[in-house]
Amino acid sequence: MKLRLSSAILTGKLAAKLSRVCGYGGSSFPGLLARLFYPGALKKLAAQVRKGIIVVTGTNGKTTTANMITGVLQEAGFKTISNREGANMISGITTSFIMNSIASGKIDCDYAVIEVDEASIPEVLNNLSPRLVVVTNFFQDQLDRYWELGQVIGIIRDSLLGQKQATLVLNADDPLVAQFQRTTGLPAYYFGLAGDKNPGKRDPAARETSLCPFCGSPLVYNYCHYGQLGAYSCPDCGFTRPRPQVEAMEAGAEGGYNLTYPGAPVPSIALEMQTQGLHNVYNALAAFSVSILLGVNLQTILVGLRKYRPAIGRMEKFRYGNKQVYLNLVKNSTGFNQGLETLCEDRGGGDVLIVLNDNFADSRDISWIWDVNFEMLTVRQKRLGCFICSGLRGEEMALRLKYAGIPTGKIVTNTSMNQAVKAVLRSNRRSTYIFSTYTALRPVHKIIESLVEKGDKSDQGMPSVS
Amino acid sequence: MIRACHLYPDLLNLYGDGGNMIAFQKRCRWRNIPLQIINRSLTDTKDFSAYDFVFLGGGSDREQKLAASDLMKSRDRLQKAIENGLVVLAISGGYQLFGRHYETGDGKHTPGLAILNLYTEAGGKRLVGNAVIEMKLAGVPTRVVGFENHQGRTFLDGIAPLGKVLLGQGNNGKDGLEGARYKNVFCSYLHGPLLPKNAALTDKLIRLALKKRGLDPYLKPLDDAFEQRAHTALLDRLGLKVN
Ligand SMILES: [Zn+2]
């Protein structure tokens, strides 16, 4: 047994070295190979994690939440491993464990924080037996791969049934997530975001009706933050937003958030973050909840969250001359809308570049761009400079903008990513917002890096290109 | 004024189908054709005799079922309006509703509105991918592009298809037909959404809606450079020469 494990590990490590030499970025290959050698490799490695494994899943925010948790645990002095590079299917996760082990098959760590692709949950849970399972949210995403959201949720629920050792950390504001306590019978700890003081801004979108996960009746909302996230209740069966243990209050225009939790030393704790957007508040609340559950002390948690720097393409900040440049990965309409809202709140205005690819990892179906509310840009159109569209489906992106009401004179399509990035940086607004789908993210990131001045990079806390 | 009804915009909205309404609306507005859009969902009264154009998109099984049982209550009025020339665009799940019955992914058999002579059965593998069909618009063979993603296999019983499949699977992956046509009803599995990239089809629907209202169906030409570029770029990418 020992021999098989260590030969599987050696094979994996060798494969990692080889694929690096050959210039392949893919980090799932070593794990794939190791699993072929010894299918039990992941389970054996995971069993050695001393204090427990934290699994993070859901549609949006997995990487950010996992990285925030890892940051806090490392701040607290725990030896923590993670699949930071976002290789979140079974092979990629196996790779992360292999790369953190020595050849004999030993892993030396207190915690493992692992983000998991929704579809890979059954296999991963069986191998990892996590102590905590965080579920961020569920949105329609990459349909040609996952079929329907309901099926994905069913698969996750069924595989949680076998995880008696696990505690769930759930988003109370998402009815699709909050249903898990009842459907799995596992203990649950909830986080959530209290009502908005300006309810007019984020009314439940007239075009979306959320159905009760238990009885199928349309849910009624007191308030709604975005998508189906908010304070819901079912008029028929009584299913309602659970009261969250960790709850943030939206503060004034400054963008600060205060939160409360049971056992807090003061009634309201100020949460400081370097990331923008409501979705990142949810990510921080999830990370906060996990840290509290693991007994990390409050000061350490707050410091850890304050230090968190966004990963590649999560509203990642660059500086180009006097310009602020933001790079944002977009995977589905919910995430894209969040990014656009940040752009709309930028008083200096901005130029926009959208790179839309339709490779397998992006979702081959690009219909979802028609669900994105680009119409919100039209009222702020005067503050927005140019709209450059690139990528394999750049022409379609340009068409979407035209139908959203952006004047065609402002829309440019440029199939060369290189020229497109240069053109948007040359434009004259104070900020540049770059939105990119998955397979274009690294190429775009590389182009930006080659253009921004070196001296400015460290100031901005640039994360490493992993 | 054209009166357009978007049926179940809150339930049948799975694949960006709302873009069809956006395209219809914008192409009316750019020509100064007055248009009223009426959203109708569960429990709303649906006055089909008062509409010129009705649009239905696709939804997941549960949502589709809710919409189906609600629409069943106004089935006869809908059928009568269709016989009187109501223009309808139904995509995917909305398309299936018009047949005699349909089966969802889990194999459940649900009666449809039985307004069109067709039926849908659950298939094995989901039919997913870019698709191109050829249909006649004003007598001219026209390529229509989109993206299909459906489990159901639809079979036509002596009713006309929307077009023939040049690339992709179409209604059932077997007979080379895509969608359905009956009077002014247009059904298709093509998302994309269908209308924005296929401006000629959108204009056809607008012309029919104007006629239905008793108005002059003449449409002022628009600058369709963006539409054509998106259409052509996809055909190029799929290796199909533009005709
Ligand atoms: Zn209910």
XYZ file of C-alpha atoms and ligand atoms in Angstrom:
710
model
C 0.000 0.000 0.000
C 2.694 2.434 1.040
C 4.696 1.582 -2.020
C 1.751 2.195 -4.318
C 1.078 5.562 -2.733
C 4.642 6.736 -3.025
C 4.999 5.506 -6.582
C 1.755 7.306 -7.435
C 3.151 10.457 -5.841
C 6.450 10.150 -7.642
C 4.640 9.666 -10.923
C 2.526 12.727 -10.234
C 5.507 14.862 -9.307
C 7.386 13.692 -12.373
C 4.375 14.471 -14.544
C 4.184 17.947 -13.009
C 7.837 18.552 -13.797
C 7.439 17.225 -17.328
C 4.360 19.276 -18.106
C 6.150 22.360 -16.820
C 9.147 21.620 -19.020
C 6.887 21.039 -22.010
C 5.090 24.292 -21.250
C 1.673 22.926 -20.347
C -0.066 25.021 -17.737
C -2.629 22.366 -16.879
C -2.370 21.269 -13.298
C -4.781 18.352 -13.432
C -2.575 16.003 -15.446
C -0.259 14.933 -12.569
C -3.253 14.116 -10.373
C -4.925 12.246 -13.184
C -1.852 10.106 -13.685
C -1.364 9.481 -9.972
C -4.971 8.360 -9.661
C -4.453 5.923 -12.501
C -1.521 4.421 -10.616
C -3.309 4.318 -7.301
C -6.959 5.373 -7.076
C -6.735 5.609 -3.287
C -3.963 8.212 -3.390
C -6.148 11.246 -2.620
C -7.916 9.573 0.305
C -4.608 8.481 1.830
C -3.113 11.941 1.505
C -6.213 13.741 2.779
C -6.446 11.538 5.864
C -3.173 13.010 7.120
C -4.447 16.579 7.402
C -4.278 17.113 11.162
C -7.094 19.499 12.062
C -9.498 19.132 9.191
C -10.413 19.837 5.610
C -12.605 22.739 4.550
C -14.417 22.314 1.247
C -15.791 25.374 -0.564
C -18.330 24.949 -3.342
C -21.131 26.880 -5.076
C -21.368 28.791 -8.339
C -19.623 32.092 -7.661
C -16.989 33.114 -5.122
C -15.343 29.723 -4.544
C -11.788 30.847 -5.270
C -12.061 34.106 -3.347
C -13.671 32.467 -0.317
C -11.124 29.639 -0.239
C -8.238 32.082 -0.559
C -9.653 34.263 2.235
C -9.978 31.263 4.550
C -6.444 30.139 3.717
C -5.181 33.662 4.413
C -6.807 33.779 7.857
C -5.581 30.304 8.835
C -2.053 31.125 7.758
C -2.271 34.414 9.632
C -3.222 32.349 12.686
C -0.046 30.333 12.226
C -1.577 27.125 10.933
C 0.129 25.186 8.215
C -2.508 25.254 5.518
C -2.546 23.849 2.032
C -5.012 24.725 -0.729
C -5.677 24.327 -4.423
C -4.962 28.002 -4.965
C -4.604 27.682 -8.680
C -8.274 26.941 -9.031
C -7.827 23.411 -10.379
C -11.017 22.376 -8.686
C -11.937 19.018 -10.145
C -10.817 15.708 -8.690
C -7.560 15.451 -10.671
C -6.530 19.040 -9.963
C -7.268 18.577 -6.263
C -5.189 15.396 -6.243
C -2.377 17.366 -7.862
C -2.482 19.961 -5.066
C -2.148 17.272 -2.412
C 0.688 15.580 -4.318
C 2.605 18.813 -4.713
C 2.333 19.353 -0.952
C 3.557 15.890 -0.024
C 6.991 14.356 0.131
C 7.837 11.290 -1.895
C 7.139 8.847 0.922
C 3.517 9.988 0.910
C 3.664 12.230 4.004
C 1.803 15.515 4.195
C 2.565 17.926 6.995
C -0.294 20.359 7.486
C -2.984 21.444 9.924
C -5.688 22.399 7.466
C -6.520 21.938 3.809
C -8.822 24.473 2.163
C -10.154 23.064 -1.076
C -12.473 24.714 -3.578
C -14.486 22.161 -5.475
C -16.288 22.348 -8.781
C -19.977 21.579 -8.185
C -20.041 18.598 -10.515
C -17.009 17.041 -8.799
C -18.500 17.217 -5.316
C -19.570 13.553 -4.925
C -16.142 12.121 -5.732
C -14.257 14.778 -3.786
C -16.381 14.500 -0.634
C -15.914 10.725 -0.609
C -12.173 11.184 -0.648
C -11.794 14.152 1.672
C -14.422 13.648 4.430
C -14.324 17.376 5.175
C -14.935 18.925 8.591
C -16.653 21.978 7.082
C -18.471 22.380 3.776
C -19.070 25.956 2.643
C -21.743 26.580 0.001
C -21.587 30.104 -1.422
C -24.532 30.393 -3.819
C -26.178 28.754 -6.816
C -26.632 30.527 -10.125
C -27.241 29.289 -13.611
C -23.793 28.706 -15.040
C -22.225 27.050 -18.051
C -25.315 25.176 -19.011
C -23.952 23.054 -21.768
C -21.772 21.346 -19.203
C -23.954 21.124 -16.157
C -27.404 20.903 -17.630
C -29.805 22.286 -15.135
C -29.115 23.931 -11.829
C -31.685 21.699 -10.102
C -29.741 18.603 -11.059
C -26.488 20.040 -9.744
C -28.127 20.912 -6.429
C -29.610 17.406 -6.186
C -26.213 15.810 -6.743
C -24.611 17.928 -4.026
C -27.430 17.207 -1.569
C -27.204 13.453 -2.172
C -23.463 13.360 -1.647
C -23.722 15.435 1.542
C -26.016 12.801 3.022
C -23.024 10.509 3.507
C -20.890 13.123 5.304
C -22.018 12.733 8.906
C -18.831 14.330 10.271
C -19.413 17.582 8.382
C -20.856 20.913 9.475
C -22.339 23.059 6.732
C -21.537 26.749 6.376
C -24.389 28.134 4.319
C -25.446 31.378 2.711
C -28.711 32.133 4.506
C -29.720 34.597 1.801
C -29.791 32.012 -0.982
C -32.865 29.756 -0.687
C -31.210 27.197 -2.947
C -28.305 26.946 -0.485
C -30.225 27.359 2.771
C -32.418 24.364 1.955
C -29.451 22.055 2.628
C -29.821 21.982 6.389
C -33.247 20.384 6.101
C -32.482 18.199 3.081
C -29.250 16.795 4.507
C -29.969 16.804 8.247
C -26.450 18.124 8.897
C -25.717 20.887 11.404
C -25.518 24.260 9.690
C -23.981 27.645 10.451
C -25.381 30.553 8.469
C -24.003 33.806 7.152
C -25.996 36.573 5.489
C -26.316 40.218 4.610
C -29.067 42.335 6.195
C -31.463 44.549 4.277
C -30.370 47.410 2.100
C -31.078 50.915 3.327
C -31.832 52.004 -0.226
C -34.293 49.331 -1.217
C -35.182 51.063 -4.465
C -31.832 50.211 -5.961
C -31.984 46.465 -5.783
C -35.588 45.481 -6.046
C -36.197 41.869 -6.912
C -35.627 41.884 -10.668
C -39.022 41.856 -12.315
C -37.948 39.144 -14.683
C -36.794 36.556 -12.177
C -39.089 34.475 -10.048
C -37.515 32.157 -7.513
C -39.446 29.066 -6.608
C -39.515 27.525 -3.155
C -37.127 24.545 -3.183
C -39.560 22.561 -1.058
C -43.015 23.165 -2.510
C -42.387 25.017 -5.779
C -44.449 28.131 -4.954
C -43.015 31.505 -5.951
C -41.058 32.969 -3.023
C -41.900 36.371 -1.588
C -39.052 38.812 -0.860
C -38.731 41.500 1.790
C -35.617 42.707 0.078
C -33.249 41.310 -2.497
C -29.522 41.999 -2.931
C -29.054 40.388 -6.323
C -30.219 37.282 -8.114
C -32.261 35.252 -5.621
C -30.195 36.459 -2.647
C -32.218 38.284 -0.034
C -34.871 37.866 2.656
C -37.333 35.376 1.220
C -40.205 33.381 2.575
C -42.594 30.880 1.106
C -46.262 31.786 1.512
C -47.296 28.145 1.134
C -44.997 25.958 3.229
C -43.361 28.541 5.483
C -39.766 27.985 4.342
C -37.981 31.201 5.168
C -34.515 32.759 5.334
C -32.853 31.289 8.418
C -31.521 33.797 10.887
C -27.790 33.987 10.168
C -25.264 33.622 12.981
C -22.834 35.880 11.131
C -24.675 38.840 9.667
C -23.363 41.993 8.030
C -25.153 45.307 7.926
C -24.716 47.429 4.878
C -23.205 50.739 5.922
C -23.292 54.122 4.208
C -21.853 55.231 0.905
C -18.280 54.663 2.099
C -18.733 50.991 1.474
C -17.804 49.746 4.943
C -19.576 46.830 6.534
C -20.293 46.027 10.146
C -21.053 42.550 11.313
C -22.386 40.703 14.301
C -21.990 37.128 15.503
C -22.811 35.189 18.656
C -20.128 35.707 21.251
C -18.797 38.876 19.689
C -16.950 41.086 22.225
C -18.699 44.219 20.912
C -22.115 44.455 19.266
C -20.781 45.571 15.908
C -17.450 44.699 14.322
C -15.993 46.691 11.447
C -14.958 44.541 8.520
C -12.216 46.014 6.367
C -11.442 44.639 2.960
C -9.412 45.591 -0.075
C -11.870 44.117 -2.510
C -14.906 45.677 -4.082
C -18.418 44.493 -4.620
C -21.263 42.998 -2.666
C -20.321 39.494 -3.778
C -16.992 39.875 -1.999
C -18.802 40.799 1.208
C -20.529 37.426 0.992
C -17.181 35.738 0.396
C -15.705 37.476 3.432
C -18.710 36.495 5.571
C -18.247 32.867 4.570
C -14.541 33.021 5.424
C -15.350 34.784 8.698
C -17.861 32.071 9.646
C -15.394 29.280 8.929
C -12.692 31.012 10.970
C -15.022 31.500 13.943
C -16.071 27.851 13.773
C -12.418 26.797 13.776
C -11.790 28.926 16.854
C -9.503 31.543 15.315
C -9.487 34.698 17.423
C -11.294 37.763 16.154
C -8.279 40.070 15.702
C -6.464 37.463 13.631
C -9.513 36.947 11.428
C -9.880 40.671 10.789
C -6.196 41.076 9.999
C -6.277 38.052 7.702
C -9.275 39.383 5.787
C -7.799 42.867 5.551
C -4.624 41.445 4.041
C -6.458 39.459 1.418
C -5.523 40.439 -2.144
C -7.782 39.427 -4.988
C -6.562 36.541 -7.112
C -5.925 36.849 -10.807
C -8.912 38.423 -12.490
C -11.062 39.038 -9.406
C -11.378 42.789 -9.866
C -7.613 42.687 -9.906
C -6.097 46.164 -9.840
C -3.259 47.459 -11.990
C -1.817 50.866 -12.569
C -1.079 52.208 -16.044
C 0.247 55.766 -16.008
C -2.459 57.693 -14.151
C -5.030 55.074 -14.873
C -6.560 52.481 -12.630
C -7.017 49.207 -14.519
C -9.336 46.466 -13.274
C -9.309 42.938 -14.649
C -12.381 40.875 -13.922
C -13.103 37.275 -14.819
C -16.687 36.758 -15.965
C -18.292 33.333 -15.980
C -22.010 33.977 -15.806
C -24.546 36.780 -15.872
C -24.660 37.247 -12.098
C -20.920 37.795 -11.832
C -20.899 40.043 -14.893
C -23.680 42.212 -13.449
C -21.666 42.623 -10.243
C -18.705 43.813 -12.251
C -20.827 46.254 -14.235
C -22.262 47.687 -11.030
C -18.762 48.407 -9.796
C -18.044 50.152 -13.095
C -21.239 52.202 -12.771
C -20.269 53.327 -9.285
C -16.902 54.625 -10.537
C -17.399 58.376 -10.606
C -14.382 58.964 -12.802
C -15.939 56.953 -15.597
C -14.112 54.370 -17.611
C -13.247 52.625 -20.817
C -14.347 49.059 -21.265
C -12.817 45.990 -22.882
C -14.762 42.732 -23.044
C -13.050 39.567 -24.212
C -15.570 36.832 -24.966
C -14.403 33.326 -25.825
C -16.552 30.256 -26.372
C -14.128 27.437 -25.681
C -15.247 24.513 -23.550
C -14.034 26.050 -20.287
C -15.850 29.318 -21.043
C -19.147 27.620 -21.882
C -19.580 27.058 -25.597
C -23.009 28.659 -25.415
C -22.716 32.421 -25.125
C -26.454 33.121 -24.862
C -25.872 34.161 -21.263
C -24.492 37.549 -22.329
C -28.091 38.441 -23.192
C -29.013 37.884 -19.535
C -26.389 40.413 -18.458
C -27.890 43.797 -17.735
C -25.689 45.902 -20.045
C -28.655 48.239 -20.266
C -27.530 49.699 -16.914
C -24.583 51.253 -18.753
C -26.697 53.329 -21.074
C -27.726 55.891 -18.454
C -24.080 56.396 -17.548
C -22.988 56.327 -21.113
C -21.585 59.866 -21.057
C -19.033 58.899 -18.426
C -18.003 55.841 -20.376
C -15.466 56.164 -23.162
C -15.042 53.337 -25.602
C -16.266 49.763 -25.640
C -13.791 47.387 -27.231
C -14.857 43.813 -27.908
C -12.449 40.978 -28.547
C -12.167 37.204 -28.273
C -13.548 34.418 -30.443
C -17.056 35.859 -30.141
C -16.197 39.551 -29.989
C -18.595 40.344 -32.830
C -21.459 38.882 -30.828
C -20.430 40.912 -27.803
C -20.510 44.057 -29.932
C -23.998 43.125 -31.114
C -25.153 42.688 -27.526
C -23.870 46.178 -26.652
C -25.622 47.676 -29.664
C -28.928 46.166 -28.541
C -28.298 47.357 -24.983
C -28.384 50.890 -26.351
C -24.676 51.788 -26.507
C -24.144 54.037 -29.568
C -22.484 51.978 -32.292
C -19.908 54.726 -32.777
C -18.480 53.860 -29.368
C -18.228 50.114 -30.024
C -15.102 48.674 -31.650
C -14.398 45.024 -32.411
C -10.776 43.951 -32.546
C -9.996 40.251 -32.899
C -6.394 40.748 -31.780
C -6.370 40.587 -27.990
C -3.028 42.330 -27.938
C -4.253 45.307 -29.953
C -7.522 45.382 -28.028
C -5.759 45.681 -24.655
C -3.396 48.348 -26.001
C -6.292 50.296 -27.479
C -8.325 50.317 -24.285
C -5.305 51.420 -22.236
C -4.665 54.263 -24.685
C -8.183 55.622 -24.192
C -8.548 58.638 -22.026
C -10.861 57.863 -19.105
C -9.467 57.564 -15.615
C -10.258 53.898 -15.256
C -10.217 50.894 -17.503
C -12.452 47.928 -16.859
C -11.497 44.691 -18.561
C -13.911 41.771 -18.471
C -12.703 38.430 -19.722
C -14.067 34.901 -19.914
C -12.001 32.062 -18.500
C -9.785 30.966 -21.374
C -8.880 34.540 -22.298
C -7.995 35.558 -18.736
C -4.388 34.401 -18.639
C -3.491 35.725 -22.101
C -5.059 39.089 -21.246
C -3.329 39.118 -17.876
C -0.011 38.507 -19.588
C -0.562 41.338 -22.051
C -1.472 43.762 -19.253
C 1.568 42.728 -17.247
C 3.825 43.387 -20.210
C 2.408 46.908 -20.467
C 2.150 48.152 -16.893
C 5.259 49.753 -15.417
C 7.190 47.537 -13.073
C 7.492 50.082 -10.265
C 3.769 50.332 -9.861
C 3.130 46.653 -9.582
C 4.372 46.121 -6.071
C 2.420 49.163 -4.853
C -0.743 47.528 -6.000
C -0.100 44.200 -4.339
C -0.112 42.275 -7.569
C -0.703 38.616 -6.925
C 1.671 36.211 -8.536
C 0.725 34.729 -11.873
C 0.348 31.138 -10.912
C -49.301 50.159 -32.466
C -48.077 46.585 -32.191
C -48.997 44.817 -28.987
C -46.452 42.178 -28.004
C -46.890 39.780 -25.124
C -43.905 38.198 -23.406
C -45.265 35.079 -21.728
C -43.691 33.966 -18.433
C -40.589 36.198 -18.651
C -39.876 35.321 -15.024
C -40.077 31.546 -15.494
C -39.045 30.773 -19.045
C -35.732 32.609 -19.178
C -33.102 29.925 -19.179
C -30.842 30.628 -22.141
C -30.782 34.359 -22.667
C -34.060 34.098 -24.534
C -35.060 37.532 -23.283
C -32.713 38.761 -26.008
C -35.410 37.867 -28.544
C -37.721 40.450 -27.029
C -34.893 42.979 -26.938
C -34.253 42.447 -30.650
C -37.944 42.682 -31.557
C -38.344 45.828 -29.503
C -35.212 47.601 -30.733
C -35.886 46.902 -34.387
C -39.369 48.394 -33.960
C -38.054 51.406 -32.069
C -35.313 52.157 -34.605
C -38.083 52.438 -37.208
C -40.423 54.440 -34.985
C -42.989 51.654 -34.968
C -44.978 52.092 -31.756
C -44.819 48.937 -29.663
C -46.297 47.959 -26.347
C -44.780 45.033 -24.473
C -47.041 43.246 -22.045
C -45.471 40.788 -19.597
C -47.796 38.004 -18.546
C -47.026 35.289 -16.011
C -48.817 32.872 -13.691
C -52.374 33.876 -12.765
C -52.334 36.997 -15.015
C -55.233 37.198 -17.462
C -54.062 36.610 -20.982
C -56.121 38.332 -23.612
C -54.715 36.645 -26.694
C -57.184 38.281 -29.055
C -55.652 41.643 -28.183
C -52.041 40.715 -28.965
C -50.241 40.751 -32.307
C -47.117 38.937 -31.202
C -46.482 36.441 -28.409
C -43.091 35.200 -27.275
C -42.260 32.202 -25.062
C -38.750 31.119 -24.072
C -37.376 27.973 -22.496
C -37.215 27.033 -18.827
C -36.074 24.209 -16.633
C -38.457 21.299 -16.054
C -40.173 22.684 -12.976
C -40.695 26.147 -14.407
C -41.864 24.716 -17.706
C -44.445 22.601 -15.937
C -45.815 25.543 -13.949
C -46.109 27.586 -17.137
C -47.742 24.675 -18.972
C -50.478 24.137 -16.422
C -51.174 27.859 -16.248
C -51.293 28.279 -20.014
C -53.606 25.305 -20.322
C -56.332 27.460 -18.733
C -56.292 29.841 -21.708
C -55.566 27.200 -24.318
C -58.740 27.669 -26.382
C -58.349 31.434 -26.601
C -54.732 31.012 -27.654
C -55.696 28.518 -30.341
C -58.396 30.815 -31.683
C -55.979 33.743 -31.818
C -53.467 31.616 -33.695
C -56.113 30.620 -36.237
C -56.757 34.350 -36.632
C -53.124 35.086 -37.460
C -51.500 35.773 -34.092
C -47.719 35.820 -34.563
C -45.932 33.514 -32.116
C -42.283 32.776 -31.475
C -41.720 29.817 -29.146
C -38.262 28.585 -28.242
C -37.216 25.280 -26.741
C -39.458 24.570 -23.720
C -42.004 27.031 -25.100
C -41.925 25.147 -28.411
C -42.578 21.806 -26.725
C -45.665 23.185 -24.955
C -47.488 23.616 -28.266
C -47.386 19.898 -29.086
C -49.676 17.065 -28.000
C -47.368 15.994 -25.216
C -43.801 16.296 -24.050
C -41.472 14.328 -21.812
C -39.052 16.066 -19.492
C -35.520 14.896 -18.700
C -36.793 12.570 -15.985
C -39.068 10.811 -18.508
C -42.287 12.316 -17.113
C -45.066 12.538 -19.663
C -46.939 15.853 -19.676
C -49.854 16.780 -21.946
C -49.200 19.860 -24.069
C -51.549 22.486 -25.502
C -52.079 20.302 -28.602
C -52.297 23.324 -30.861
C -49.576 22.094 -33.222
C -49.416 18.595 -34.607
C -46.181 17.475 -32.999
C -44.914 15.698 -29.879
C -41.731 15.496 -27.857
C -40.089 12.504 -26.255
C -37.191 12.418 -23.839
C -34.041 11.307 -25.586
C -30.781 9.869 -24.359
C -27.895 12.231 -24.835
C -28.591 15.934 -24.644
C -28.300 17.616 -28.028
C -25.938 20.508 -27.470
C -23.962 22.746 -29.779
C -23.902 25.461 -32.390
C -26.482 24.960 -35.091
C -27.233 26.387 -38.514
C -30.463 25.880 -40.400
C -31.725 27.043 -43.741
C -35.211 28.459 -44.018
C -37.101 30.356 -46.668
C -37.751 33.992 -45.856
C -39.810 35.782 -48.531
C -38.908 32.948 -50.875
C -35.178 33.405 -50.341
C -33.179 30.581 -48.705
C -31.730 32.166 -45.586
C -29.264 30.781 -43.062
C -30.296 31.052 -39.462
C -27.695 30.511 -36.714
C -28.033 29.633 -33.067
C -27.146 27.287 -30.242
C -29.215 24.254 -29.350
C -29.358 22.552 -25.970
C -32.192 20.112 -25.448
C -32.928 16.673 -24.145
C -36.305 16.330 -25.845
C -36.702 14.889 -29.347
C -39.512 16.543 -31.213
C -41.326 14.882 -34.109
C -43.600 16.663 -36.573
C -46.816 15.010 -37.771
C -47.282 16.440 -41.245
C -46.622 19.988 -40.094
C -43.899 22.122 -41.702
C -40.507 22.544 -40.042
C -38.961 25.971 -39.537
C -36.007 24.922 -41.641
C -33.645 22.152 -42.548
C -30.517 21.436 -40.573
C -27.213 22.395 -42.164
C -25.231 21.867 -38.980
C -26.305 20.507 -35.624
C -29.033 18.118 -34.512
C -32.338 19.903 -35.037
C -35.627 18.552 -33.732
C -34.480 15.032 -32.979
C -31.040 14.406 -34.460
C -32.588 12.127 -37.080
C -34.783 13.683 -39.715
C -32.694 16.768 -40.478
C -35.533 19.135 -39.623
C -35.499 21.987 -37.156
C -38.386 23.761 -35.495
C -41.965 24.001 -36.642
C -44.111 26.382 -38.690
C -47.877 26.697 -38.609
C -49.735 29.785 -39.859
C -47.837 32.607 -38.095
C -46.381 30.383 -35.392
C -42.601 29.941 -35.431
C -41.059 27.321 -33.157
C -37.389 26.491 -32.728
C -34.838 24.898 -30.453
C -32.320 27.572 -31.339
C -31.082 29.800 -28.577
C -28.336 32.277 -29.098
C -30.756 34.039 -28.633
C -32.339 33.439 -32.015
C -33.464 36.868 -33.173
C -30.560 39.306 -32.637
C -28.130 37.521 -34.969
C -30.865 36.672 -37.465
C -32.213 40.089 -38.301
C -34.112 38.936 -41.403
C -36.193 36.585 -39.263
C -36.863 39.310 -36.689
C -38.049 41.634 -39.438
C -40.286 38.908 -40.811
C -41.989 38.623 -37.413
C -42.392 42.400 -37.166
C -43.901 42.545 -40.658
C -46.381 39.801 -39.780
C -47.303 41.547 -36.540
C -47.921 44.810 -38.407
C -50.162 42.960 -40.862
C -52.045 41.312 -38.049
C -52.738 44.754 -36.586
C -53.880 45.919 -40.031
C -50.927 48.275 -40.512
C -48.612 48.810 -43.473
C -45.971 46.043 -43.255
C -43.299 48.105 -45.006
C -40.068 48.152 -42.989
C -37.472 50.847 -43.397
C -34.046 49.224 -43.968
C -31.634 49.478 -41.033
C -27.875 49.484 -40.826
C -27.294 45.833 -39.984
C -23.497 45.777 -40.088
C -23.197 44.530 -36.478
C -25.871 41.869 -37.012
C -24.221 40.658 -40.193
C -20.785 40.576 -38.613
C -21.996 38.443 -35.700
C -23.861 36.148 -38.101
C -20.916 35.803 -40.473
C -18.360 35.376 -37.692
C -20.238 32.368 -36.364
C -20.624 30.803 -39.819
C -16.909 31.327 -40.427
C -16.072 29.762 -37.109
C -18.205 26.755 -38.008
C -16.555 26.448 -41.393
C -19.692 27.272 -43.383
C -19.323 29.624 -46.279
C -21.590 32.621 -46.246
C -24.102 32.648 -49.061
Zn -42.622 26.371 0.066
